[in-house]
Amino acid sequence: MSSSLPVNVLIIGEIGVGKKLLAQNILPDATYFDAKVLEETLINGKFNIDEHKELIILNIDSVLNKKEFLLYLSGIKVVATTTRGLSDIESQFAIKIDIPPLSQRVEDLEELKKIYLSE
């Protein structure tokens, strides 16, 4: 995928399957935030959203009011991660990527070990 793609992406998968790595590959220059922390700073007016053209939002399932949260982010390219499907906001994401658990991706384990160890 290319960071020039003008759509929002939702990455769904269990903890530890590589959602954050994939998000960083999609938007390599984007700033990333934990969704709950970003929600609190947006509500408190402590974050200038206009400074960002693209964001990676980790754990978007932790946000209390997801629709309002996404309204704050309108006009910004977003790649968000979650551990479960979010039927209430999935329509806000043109692309949904469901990453299978590592138990179903044995061939990926060696490569992922190398990546994690190098970080």
Coordinates of C-alpha atoms in Angstrom, one line a residue, residues 10-64:
L10 CA -8.7 0.0 9.7
I11 CA -6.3 -2.9 10.8
I12 CA -8.0 -5.6 12.8
G13 CA -6.1 -8.4 14.7
E14 CA -5.1 -9.9 17.9
I15 CA -2.4 -8.4 20.1
G16 CA 1.0 -9.0 18.7
V17 CA 0.1 -9.9 15.1
G18 CA 1.9 -6.9 13.6
K19 CA -0.9 -4.2 13.3
K20 CA 1.4 -1.4 14.4
L21 CA 4.2 -2.5 12.0
L22 CA 1.7 -2.6 9.1
A23 CA 0.3 0.8 10.0
Q24 CA 3.8 2.2 10.0
N25 CA 4.5 0.7 6.6
I26 CA 1.3 2.3 5.2
L27 CA 2.0 5.7 6.7
P28 CA 5.7 5.8 7.4
D29 CA 5.9 9.5 8.2
A30 CA 2.8 9.7 10.3
T31 CA 2.7 10.4 14.0
Y32 CA 1.0 7.7 16.1
F33 CA -1.0 8.0 19.2
D34 CA -2.8 5.7 21.6
A35 CA -6.5 6.4 20.8
K36 CA -7.6 6.9 24.4
V37 CA -4.8 9.5 25.1
L38 CA -5.6 11.3 21.8
E39 CA -9.3 11.3 22.6
E40 CA -8.6 13.0 26.0
T41 CA -6.3 15.6 24.5
L42 CA -8.7 16.4 21.8
I43 CA -11.6 16.8 24.3
N44 CA -9.4 19.0 26.5
G45 CA -8.3 21.2 23.5
K46 CA -4.6 20.3 24.2
F47 CA -3.9 19.0 20.6
N48 CA -3.7 21.1 17.4
I49 CA -5.2 18.6 14.9
D50 CA -4.5 21.1 12.1
E51 CA -0.8 20.3 12.3
H52 CA -1.3 16.8 11.0
K53 CA -2.2 15.5 7.6
E54 CA -2.0 11.8 8.6
L55 CA -2.2 9.9 11.8
I56 CA -1.8 6.3 13.1
I57 CA -4.3 5.7 15.9
L58 CA -3.5 2.6 18.0
N59 CA -6.3 0.8 19.9
I60 CA -9.2 2.8 18.4
D61 CA -11.6 0.3 20.2
S62 CA -10.6 2.0 23.5
V63 CA -12.3 5.3 22.5
L64 CA -15.6 6.0 24.2

